[in-house]
PDB file of C-alpha atoms in Angstrom:
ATOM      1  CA  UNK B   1     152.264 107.349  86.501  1.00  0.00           C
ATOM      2  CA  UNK B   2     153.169 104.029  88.217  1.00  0.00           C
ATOM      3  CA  UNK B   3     149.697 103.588  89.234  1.00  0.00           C
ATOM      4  CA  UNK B   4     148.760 103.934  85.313  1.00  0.00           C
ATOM      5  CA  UNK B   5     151.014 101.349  84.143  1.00  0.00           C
ATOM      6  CA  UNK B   6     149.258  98.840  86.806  1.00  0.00           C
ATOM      7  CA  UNK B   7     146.194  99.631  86.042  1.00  0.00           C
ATOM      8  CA  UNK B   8     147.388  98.896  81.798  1.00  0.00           C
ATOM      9  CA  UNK B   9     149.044  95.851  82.743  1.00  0.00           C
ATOM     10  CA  UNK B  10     146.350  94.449  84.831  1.00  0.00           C
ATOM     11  CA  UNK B  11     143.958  94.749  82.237  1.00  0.00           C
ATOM     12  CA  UNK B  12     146.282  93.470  79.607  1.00  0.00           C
ATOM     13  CA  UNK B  13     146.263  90.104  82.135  1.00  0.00           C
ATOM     14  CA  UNK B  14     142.638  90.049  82.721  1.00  0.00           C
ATOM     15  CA  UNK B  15     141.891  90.378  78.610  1.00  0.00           C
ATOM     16  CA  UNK B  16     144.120  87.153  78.152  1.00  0.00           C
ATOM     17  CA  UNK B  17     142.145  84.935  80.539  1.00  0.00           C
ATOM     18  CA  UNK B  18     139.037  84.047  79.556  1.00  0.00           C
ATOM     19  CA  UNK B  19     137.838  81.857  82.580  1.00  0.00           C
ATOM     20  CA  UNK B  20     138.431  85.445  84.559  1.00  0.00           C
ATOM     21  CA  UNK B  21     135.967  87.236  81.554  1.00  0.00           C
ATOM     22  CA  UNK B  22     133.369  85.126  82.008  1.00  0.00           C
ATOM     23  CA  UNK B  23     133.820  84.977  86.120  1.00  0.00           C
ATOM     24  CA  UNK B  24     133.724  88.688  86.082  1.00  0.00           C
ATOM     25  CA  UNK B  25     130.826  89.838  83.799  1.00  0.00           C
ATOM     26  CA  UNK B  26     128.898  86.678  81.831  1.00  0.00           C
ATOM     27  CA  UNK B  27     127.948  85.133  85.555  1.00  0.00           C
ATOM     28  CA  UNK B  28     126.542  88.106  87.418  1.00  0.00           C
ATOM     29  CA  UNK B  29     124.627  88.573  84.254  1.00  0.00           C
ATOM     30  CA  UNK B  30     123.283  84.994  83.771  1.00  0.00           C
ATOM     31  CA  UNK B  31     121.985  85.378  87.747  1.00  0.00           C
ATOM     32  CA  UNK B  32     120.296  88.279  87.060  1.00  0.00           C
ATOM     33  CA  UNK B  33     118.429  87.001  83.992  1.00  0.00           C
ATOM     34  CA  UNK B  34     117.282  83.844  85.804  1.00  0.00           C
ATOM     35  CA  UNK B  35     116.340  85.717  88.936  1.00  0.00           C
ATOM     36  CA  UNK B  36     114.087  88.235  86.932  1.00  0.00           C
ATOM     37  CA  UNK B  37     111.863  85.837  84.999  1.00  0.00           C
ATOM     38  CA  UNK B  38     111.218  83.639  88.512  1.00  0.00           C
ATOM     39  CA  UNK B  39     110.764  86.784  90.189  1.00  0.00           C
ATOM     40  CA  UNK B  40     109.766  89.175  88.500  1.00  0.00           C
ATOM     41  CA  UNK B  41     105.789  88.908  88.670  1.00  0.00           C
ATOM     42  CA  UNK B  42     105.901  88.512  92.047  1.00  0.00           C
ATOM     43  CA  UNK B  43     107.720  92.481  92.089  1.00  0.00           C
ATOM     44  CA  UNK B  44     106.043  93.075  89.089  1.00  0.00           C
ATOM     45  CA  UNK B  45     102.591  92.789  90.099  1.00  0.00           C
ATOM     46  CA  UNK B  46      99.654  92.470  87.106  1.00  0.00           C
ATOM     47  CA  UNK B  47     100.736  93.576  83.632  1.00  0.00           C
ATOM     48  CA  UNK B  48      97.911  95.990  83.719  1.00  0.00           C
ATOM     49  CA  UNK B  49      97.132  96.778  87.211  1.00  0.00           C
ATOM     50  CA  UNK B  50      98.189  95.772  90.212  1.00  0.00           C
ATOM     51  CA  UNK B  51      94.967  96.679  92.217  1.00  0.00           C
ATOM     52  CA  UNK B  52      91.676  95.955  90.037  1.00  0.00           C
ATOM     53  CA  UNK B  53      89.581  92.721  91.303  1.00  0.00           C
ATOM     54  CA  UNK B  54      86.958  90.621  88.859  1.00  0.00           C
ATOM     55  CA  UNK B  55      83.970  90.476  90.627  1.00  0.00           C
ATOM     56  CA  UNK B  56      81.383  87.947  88.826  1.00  0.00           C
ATOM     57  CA  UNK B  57      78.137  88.414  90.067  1.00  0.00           C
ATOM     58  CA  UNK B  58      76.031  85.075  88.590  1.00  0.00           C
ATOM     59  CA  UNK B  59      73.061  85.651  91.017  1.00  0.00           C
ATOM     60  CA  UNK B  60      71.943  89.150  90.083  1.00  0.00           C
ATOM     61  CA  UNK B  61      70.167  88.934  93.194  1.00  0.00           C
ATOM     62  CA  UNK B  62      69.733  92.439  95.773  1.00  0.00           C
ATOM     63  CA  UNK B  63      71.911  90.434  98.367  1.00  0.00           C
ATOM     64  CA  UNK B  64      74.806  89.715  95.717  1.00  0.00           C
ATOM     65  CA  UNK B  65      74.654  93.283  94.508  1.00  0.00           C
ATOM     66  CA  UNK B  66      75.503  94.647  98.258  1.00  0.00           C
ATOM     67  CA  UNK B  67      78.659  92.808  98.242  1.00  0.00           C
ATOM     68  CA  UNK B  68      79.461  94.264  94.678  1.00  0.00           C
ATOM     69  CA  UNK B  69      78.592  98.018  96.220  1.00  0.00           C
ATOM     70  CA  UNK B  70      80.760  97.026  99.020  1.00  0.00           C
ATOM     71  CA  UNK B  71      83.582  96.150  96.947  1.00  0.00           C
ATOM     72  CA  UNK B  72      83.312  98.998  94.743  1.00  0.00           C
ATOM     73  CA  UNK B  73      83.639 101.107  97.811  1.00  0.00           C
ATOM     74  CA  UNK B  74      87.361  99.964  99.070  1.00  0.00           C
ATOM     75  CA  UNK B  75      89.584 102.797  98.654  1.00  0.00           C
ATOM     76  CA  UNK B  76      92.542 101.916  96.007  1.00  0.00           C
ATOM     77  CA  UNK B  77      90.517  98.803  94.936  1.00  0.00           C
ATOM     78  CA  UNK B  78      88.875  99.052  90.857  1.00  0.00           C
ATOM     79  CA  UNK B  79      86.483  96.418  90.849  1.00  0.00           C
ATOM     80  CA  UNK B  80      85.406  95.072  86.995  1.00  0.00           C
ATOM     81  CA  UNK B  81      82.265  93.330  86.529  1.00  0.00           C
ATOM     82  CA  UNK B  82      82.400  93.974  82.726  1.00  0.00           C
ATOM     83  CA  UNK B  83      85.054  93.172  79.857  1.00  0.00           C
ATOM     84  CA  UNK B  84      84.767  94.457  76.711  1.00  0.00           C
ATOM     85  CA  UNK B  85      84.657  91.848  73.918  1.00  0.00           C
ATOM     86  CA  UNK B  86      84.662  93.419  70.069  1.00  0.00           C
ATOM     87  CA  UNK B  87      84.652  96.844  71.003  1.00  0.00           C
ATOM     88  CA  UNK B  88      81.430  95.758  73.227  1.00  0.00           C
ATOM     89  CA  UNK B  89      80.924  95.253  76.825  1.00  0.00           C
ATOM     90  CA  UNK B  90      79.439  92.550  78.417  1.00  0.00           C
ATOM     91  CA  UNK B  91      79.303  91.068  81.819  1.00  0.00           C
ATOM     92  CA  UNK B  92      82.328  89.289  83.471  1.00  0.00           C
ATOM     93  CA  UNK B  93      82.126  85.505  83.832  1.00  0.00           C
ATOM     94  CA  UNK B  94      83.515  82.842  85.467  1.00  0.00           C
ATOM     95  CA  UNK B  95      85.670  82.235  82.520  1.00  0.00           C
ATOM     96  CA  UNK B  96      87.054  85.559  81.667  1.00  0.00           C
ATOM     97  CA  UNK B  97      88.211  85.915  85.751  1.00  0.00           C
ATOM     98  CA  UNK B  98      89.611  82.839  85.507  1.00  0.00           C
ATOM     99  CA  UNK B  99      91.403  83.718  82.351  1.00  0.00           C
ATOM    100  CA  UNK B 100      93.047  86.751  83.629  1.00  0.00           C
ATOM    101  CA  UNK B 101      94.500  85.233  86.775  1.00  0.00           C
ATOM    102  CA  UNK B 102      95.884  82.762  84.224  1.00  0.00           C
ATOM    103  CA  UNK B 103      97.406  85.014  82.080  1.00  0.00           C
ATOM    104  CA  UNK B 104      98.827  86.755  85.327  1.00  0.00           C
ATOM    105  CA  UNK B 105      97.189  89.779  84.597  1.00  0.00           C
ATOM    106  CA  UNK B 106      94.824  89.997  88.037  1.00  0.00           C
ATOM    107  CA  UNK B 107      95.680  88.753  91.316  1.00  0.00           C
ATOM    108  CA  UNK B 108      92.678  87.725  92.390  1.00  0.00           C
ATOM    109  CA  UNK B 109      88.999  87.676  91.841  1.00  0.00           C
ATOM    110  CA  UNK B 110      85.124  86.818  93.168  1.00  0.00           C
ATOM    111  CA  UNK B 111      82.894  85.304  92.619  1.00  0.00           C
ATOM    112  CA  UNK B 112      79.389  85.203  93.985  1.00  0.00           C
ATOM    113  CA  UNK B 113      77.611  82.110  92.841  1.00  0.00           C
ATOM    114  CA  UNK B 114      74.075  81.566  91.985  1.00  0.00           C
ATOM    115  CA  UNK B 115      71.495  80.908  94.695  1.00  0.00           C
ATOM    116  CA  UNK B 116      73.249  83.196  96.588  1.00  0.00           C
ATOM    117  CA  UNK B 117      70.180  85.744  97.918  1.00  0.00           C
ATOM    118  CA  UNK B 118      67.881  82.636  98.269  1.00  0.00           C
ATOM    119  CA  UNK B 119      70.187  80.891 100.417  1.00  0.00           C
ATOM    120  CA  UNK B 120      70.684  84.075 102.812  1.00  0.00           C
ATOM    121  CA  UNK B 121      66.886  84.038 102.273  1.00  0.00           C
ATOM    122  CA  UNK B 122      66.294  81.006 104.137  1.00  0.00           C
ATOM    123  CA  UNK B 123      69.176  81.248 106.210  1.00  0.00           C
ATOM    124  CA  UNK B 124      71.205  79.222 105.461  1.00  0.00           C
ATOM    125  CA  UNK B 125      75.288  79.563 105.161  1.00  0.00           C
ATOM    126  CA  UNK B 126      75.969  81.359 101.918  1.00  0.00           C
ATOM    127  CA  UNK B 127      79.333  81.320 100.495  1.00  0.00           C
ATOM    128  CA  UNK B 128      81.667  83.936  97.834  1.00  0.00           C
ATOM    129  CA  UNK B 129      83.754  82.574  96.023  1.00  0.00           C
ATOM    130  CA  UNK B 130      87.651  83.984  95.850  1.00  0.00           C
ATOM    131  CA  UNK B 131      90.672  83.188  94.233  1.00  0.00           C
ATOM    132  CA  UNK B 132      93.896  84.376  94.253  1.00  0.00           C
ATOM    133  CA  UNK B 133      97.010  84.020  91.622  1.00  0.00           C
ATOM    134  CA  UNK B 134     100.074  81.894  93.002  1.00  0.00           C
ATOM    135  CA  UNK B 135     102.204  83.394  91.420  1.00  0.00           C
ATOM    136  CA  UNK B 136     101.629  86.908  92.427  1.00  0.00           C
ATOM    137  CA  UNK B 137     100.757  85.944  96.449  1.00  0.00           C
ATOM    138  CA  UNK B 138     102.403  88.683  98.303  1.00  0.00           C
ATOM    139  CA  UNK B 139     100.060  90.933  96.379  1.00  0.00           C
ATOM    140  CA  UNK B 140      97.466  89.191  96.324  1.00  0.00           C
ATOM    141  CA  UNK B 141      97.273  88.044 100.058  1.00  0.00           C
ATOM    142  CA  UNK B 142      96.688  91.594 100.907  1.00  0.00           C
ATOM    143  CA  UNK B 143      94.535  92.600  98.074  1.00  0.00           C
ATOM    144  CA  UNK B 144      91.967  89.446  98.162  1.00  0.00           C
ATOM    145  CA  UNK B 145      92.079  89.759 102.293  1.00  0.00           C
ATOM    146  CA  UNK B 146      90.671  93.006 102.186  1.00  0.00           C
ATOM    147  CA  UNK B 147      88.412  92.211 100.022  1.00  0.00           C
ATOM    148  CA  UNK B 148      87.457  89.214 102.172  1.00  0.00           C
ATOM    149  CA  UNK B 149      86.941  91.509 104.902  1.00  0.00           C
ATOM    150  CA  UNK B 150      84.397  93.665 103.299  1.00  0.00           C
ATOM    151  CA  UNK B 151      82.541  90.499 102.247  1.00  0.00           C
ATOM    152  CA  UNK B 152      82.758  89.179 105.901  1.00  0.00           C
ATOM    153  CA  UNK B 153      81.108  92.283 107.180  1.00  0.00           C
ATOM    154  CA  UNK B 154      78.327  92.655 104.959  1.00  0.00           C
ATOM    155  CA  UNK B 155      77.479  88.814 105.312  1.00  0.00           C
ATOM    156  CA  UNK B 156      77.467  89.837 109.459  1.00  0.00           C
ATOM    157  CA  UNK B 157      75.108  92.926 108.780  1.00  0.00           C
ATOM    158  CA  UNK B 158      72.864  90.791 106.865  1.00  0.00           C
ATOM    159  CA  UNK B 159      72.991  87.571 109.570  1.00  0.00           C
ATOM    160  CA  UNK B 160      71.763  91.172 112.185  1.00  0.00           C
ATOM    161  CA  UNK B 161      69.360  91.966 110.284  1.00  0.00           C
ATOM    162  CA  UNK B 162      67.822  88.908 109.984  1.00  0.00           C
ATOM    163  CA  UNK B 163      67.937  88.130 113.306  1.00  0.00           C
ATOM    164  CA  UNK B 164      66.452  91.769 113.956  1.00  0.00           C
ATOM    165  CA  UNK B 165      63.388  90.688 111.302  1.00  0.00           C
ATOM    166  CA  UNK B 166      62.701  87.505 113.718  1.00  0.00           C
ATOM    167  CA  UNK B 167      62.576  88.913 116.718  1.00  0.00           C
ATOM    168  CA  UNK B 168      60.210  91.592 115.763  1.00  0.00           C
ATOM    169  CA  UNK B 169      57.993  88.928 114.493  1.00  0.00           C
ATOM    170  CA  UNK B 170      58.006  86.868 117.287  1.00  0.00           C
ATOM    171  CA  UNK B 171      57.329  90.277 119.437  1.00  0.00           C
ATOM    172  CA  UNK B 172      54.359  91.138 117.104  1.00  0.00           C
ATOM    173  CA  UNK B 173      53.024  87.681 117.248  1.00  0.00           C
ATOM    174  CA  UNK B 174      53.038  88.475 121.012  1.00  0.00           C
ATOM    175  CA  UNK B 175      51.403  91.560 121.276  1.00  0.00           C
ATOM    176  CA  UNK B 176      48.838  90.353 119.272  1.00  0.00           C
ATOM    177  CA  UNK B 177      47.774  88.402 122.129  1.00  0.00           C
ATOM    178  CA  UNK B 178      47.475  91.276 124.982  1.00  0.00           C
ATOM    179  CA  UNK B 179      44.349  93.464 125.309  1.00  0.00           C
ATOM    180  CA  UNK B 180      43.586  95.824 122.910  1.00  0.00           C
ATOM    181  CA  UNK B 181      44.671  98.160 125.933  1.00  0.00           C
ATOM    182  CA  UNK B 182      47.856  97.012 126.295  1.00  0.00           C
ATOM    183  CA  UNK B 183      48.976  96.420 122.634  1.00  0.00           C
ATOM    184  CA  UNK B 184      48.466 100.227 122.163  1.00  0.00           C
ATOM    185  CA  UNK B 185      51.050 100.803 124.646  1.00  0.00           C
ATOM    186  CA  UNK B 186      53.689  99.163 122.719  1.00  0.00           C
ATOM    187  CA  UNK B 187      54.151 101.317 118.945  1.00  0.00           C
ATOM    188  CA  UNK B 188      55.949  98.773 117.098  1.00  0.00           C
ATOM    189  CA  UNK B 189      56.444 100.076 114.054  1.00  0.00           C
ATOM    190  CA  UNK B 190      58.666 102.901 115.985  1.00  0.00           C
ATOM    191  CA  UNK B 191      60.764 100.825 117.505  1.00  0.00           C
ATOM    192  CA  UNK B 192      61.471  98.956 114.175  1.00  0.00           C
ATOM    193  CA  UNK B 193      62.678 102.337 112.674  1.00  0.00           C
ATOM    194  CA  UNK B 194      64.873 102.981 115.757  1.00  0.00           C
ATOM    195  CA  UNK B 195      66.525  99.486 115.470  1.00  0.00           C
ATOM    196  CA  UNK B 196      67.167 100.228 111.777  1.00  0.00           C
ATOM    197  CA  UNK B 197      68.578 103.836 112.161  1.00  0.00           C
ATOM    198  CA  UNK B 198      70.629 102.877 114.853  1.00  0.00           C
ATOM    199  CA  UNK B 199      71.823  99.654 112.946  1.00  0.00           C
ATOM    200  CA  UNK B 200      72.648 101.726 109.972  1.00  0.00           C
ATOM    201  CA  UNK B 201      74.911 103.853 111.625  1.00  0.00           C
ATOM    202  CA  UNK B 202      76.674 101.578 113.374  1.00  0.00           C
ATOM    203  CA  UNK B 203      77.162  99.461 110.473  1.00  0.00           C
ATOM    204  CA  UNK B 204      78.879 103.135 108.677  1.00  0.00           C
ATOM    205  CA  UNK B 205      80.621 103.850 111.617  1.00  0.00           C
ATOM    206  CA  UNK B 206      82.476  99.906 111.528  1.00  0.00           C
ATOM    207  CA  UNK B 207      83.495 100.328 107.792  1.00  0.00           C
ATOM    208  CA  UNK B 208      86.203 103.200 109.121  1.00  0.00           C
ATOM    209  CA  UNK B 209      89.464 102.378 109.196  1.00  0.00           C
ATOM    210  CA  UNK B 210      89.697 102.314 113.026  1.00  0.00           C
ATOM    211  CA  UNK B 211      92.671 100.751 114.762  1.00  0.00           C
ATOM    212  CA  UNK B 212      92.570  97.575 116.335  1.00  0.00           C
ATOM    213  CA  UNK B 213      91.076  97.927 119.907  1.00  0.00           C
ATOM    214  CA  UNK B 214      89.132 101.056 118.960  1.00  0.00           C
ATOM    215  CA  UNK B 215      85.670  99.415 118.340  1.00  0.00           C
ATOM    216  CA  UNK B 216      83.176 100.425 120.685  1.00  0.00           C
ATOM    217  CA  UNK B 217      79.395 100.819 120.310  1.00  0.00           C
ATOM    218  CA  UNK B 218      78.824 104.749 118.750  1.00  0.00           C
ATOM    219  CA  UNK B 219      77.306 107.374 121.113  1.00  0.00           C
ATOM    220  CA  UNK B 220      75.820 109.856 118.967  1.00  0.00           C
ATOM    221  CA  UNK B 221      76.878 113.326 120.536  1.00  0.00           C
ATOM    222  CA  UNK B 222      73.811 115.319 119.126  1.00  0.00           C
ATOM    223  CA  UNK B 223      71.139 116.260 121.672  1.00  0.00           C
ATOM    224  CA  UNK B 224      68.699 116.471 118.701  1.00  0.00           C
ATOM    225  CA  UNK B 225      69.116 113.387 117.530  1.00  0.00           C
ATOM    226  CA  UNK B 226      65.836 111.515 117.640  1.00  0.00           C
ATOM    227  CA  UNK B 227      67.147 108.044 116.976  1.00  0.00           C
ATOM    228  CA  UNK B 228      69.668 107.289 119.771  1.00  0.00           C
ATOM    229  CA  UNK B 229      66.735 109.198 122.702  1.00  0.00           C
TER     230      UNK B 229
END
């Protein structure tokens, strides 16, 4: 019973003063509203998802569209190259990305400029275009840099394959000057197909998630196998 009455008469005192109300429970409560609204998208993430990436593809070009297909293939990544505007859908622009990682709805986006293919074409350095939301940069520092890595690798498979398409031309160009007897010693068009297959499936085997230190060149295991013989 005596610990009853203390506990009445205590908050009989605490009821009387004020300056201890507002200490106790208007404070706490003014730190937590203040702390949510300049936190809270970074927690939050995008109002409607905290994982889907604008890509803008402006040069409709065969090189621009592998980076979209490598993009669309990130596990736990949606990629949107359409919005739909009056109950129709159109393609994303420049605009609309840039609108939704204003409006803090996206935490990043790319976008893939025009000239893009030509300037691979010619060889020349071709660059994507990414942005990320301030606002939201935990998320988006790990969200955009995968995405950078994909990009990074498919811009390094095309660089190979360029330099693949030289080199057989100079070694054509060169054959073309050895006897007829000679030249039919060398089937060119075999060893293009060879270079290709085995490209290809080292370029599948680098997308896995391997660990760091675990990249080494792929030794194909089947004896049948007539591209690695």
């Amino acid at each position: 019973m005596n610990f009853l009455y203390m506990t009445i008469k205590d908050l009989k005192i605490l009821l009387r003063d004020r300056g201890a109300m507002v200490n106790l429970f208007l404070t706490p409560l003014m730190f937590i509203v203040v702390l949510s609204l300049a936190l809270g998208p970074t927690f939050r993430g995008p109002s409607d998802s905290a994982i889907r990436i604008p890509v803008v593809d402006e040069d409709q070009s065969a090189q621009s569209q592998q980076i979209v297909d490598a993009l669309k293939a990130i596990k736990g990544v949606t990629t949107e190259t359409q919005i739909t505007d009056a109950n129709a859908a159109r393609a994303l622009t420049r605009v609309d990305a840039e609108d939704l990682l204003r409006n803090g709805r996206r935490v990043g986006a790319v976008i893939i400029p025009r000239g893009f293919g030509e300037m691979l074409a010619r060889g020349e350095t071709a660059r994507v275009i990414v942005l990320q939301d301030p606002a939201q940069a935990n998320m988006a520092n790990v969200v955009m840099g995968v995405a950078t890595g994909v990009i990074a690798q498919v811009l390094g498979d095309e660089a190979a394959r360029r330099g693949a398409d030289a080199f057989f031309k100079s070694l054509e160009s060169v054959l073309k000057q050895l006897p007829p007897q000679a030249q039919s010693q060398f089937d060119l068009k075999k060893i293009q197909r060879r270079d290709t297959r085995r490209r290809i499936l080292w370029s599948k085997l680098k997308r896995q998630a391997l660990p760091r230190g675990a990249w080494k060149r792929p030794v194909c295991t089947n004896k049948m196998c007539r591209v690695c013989r």
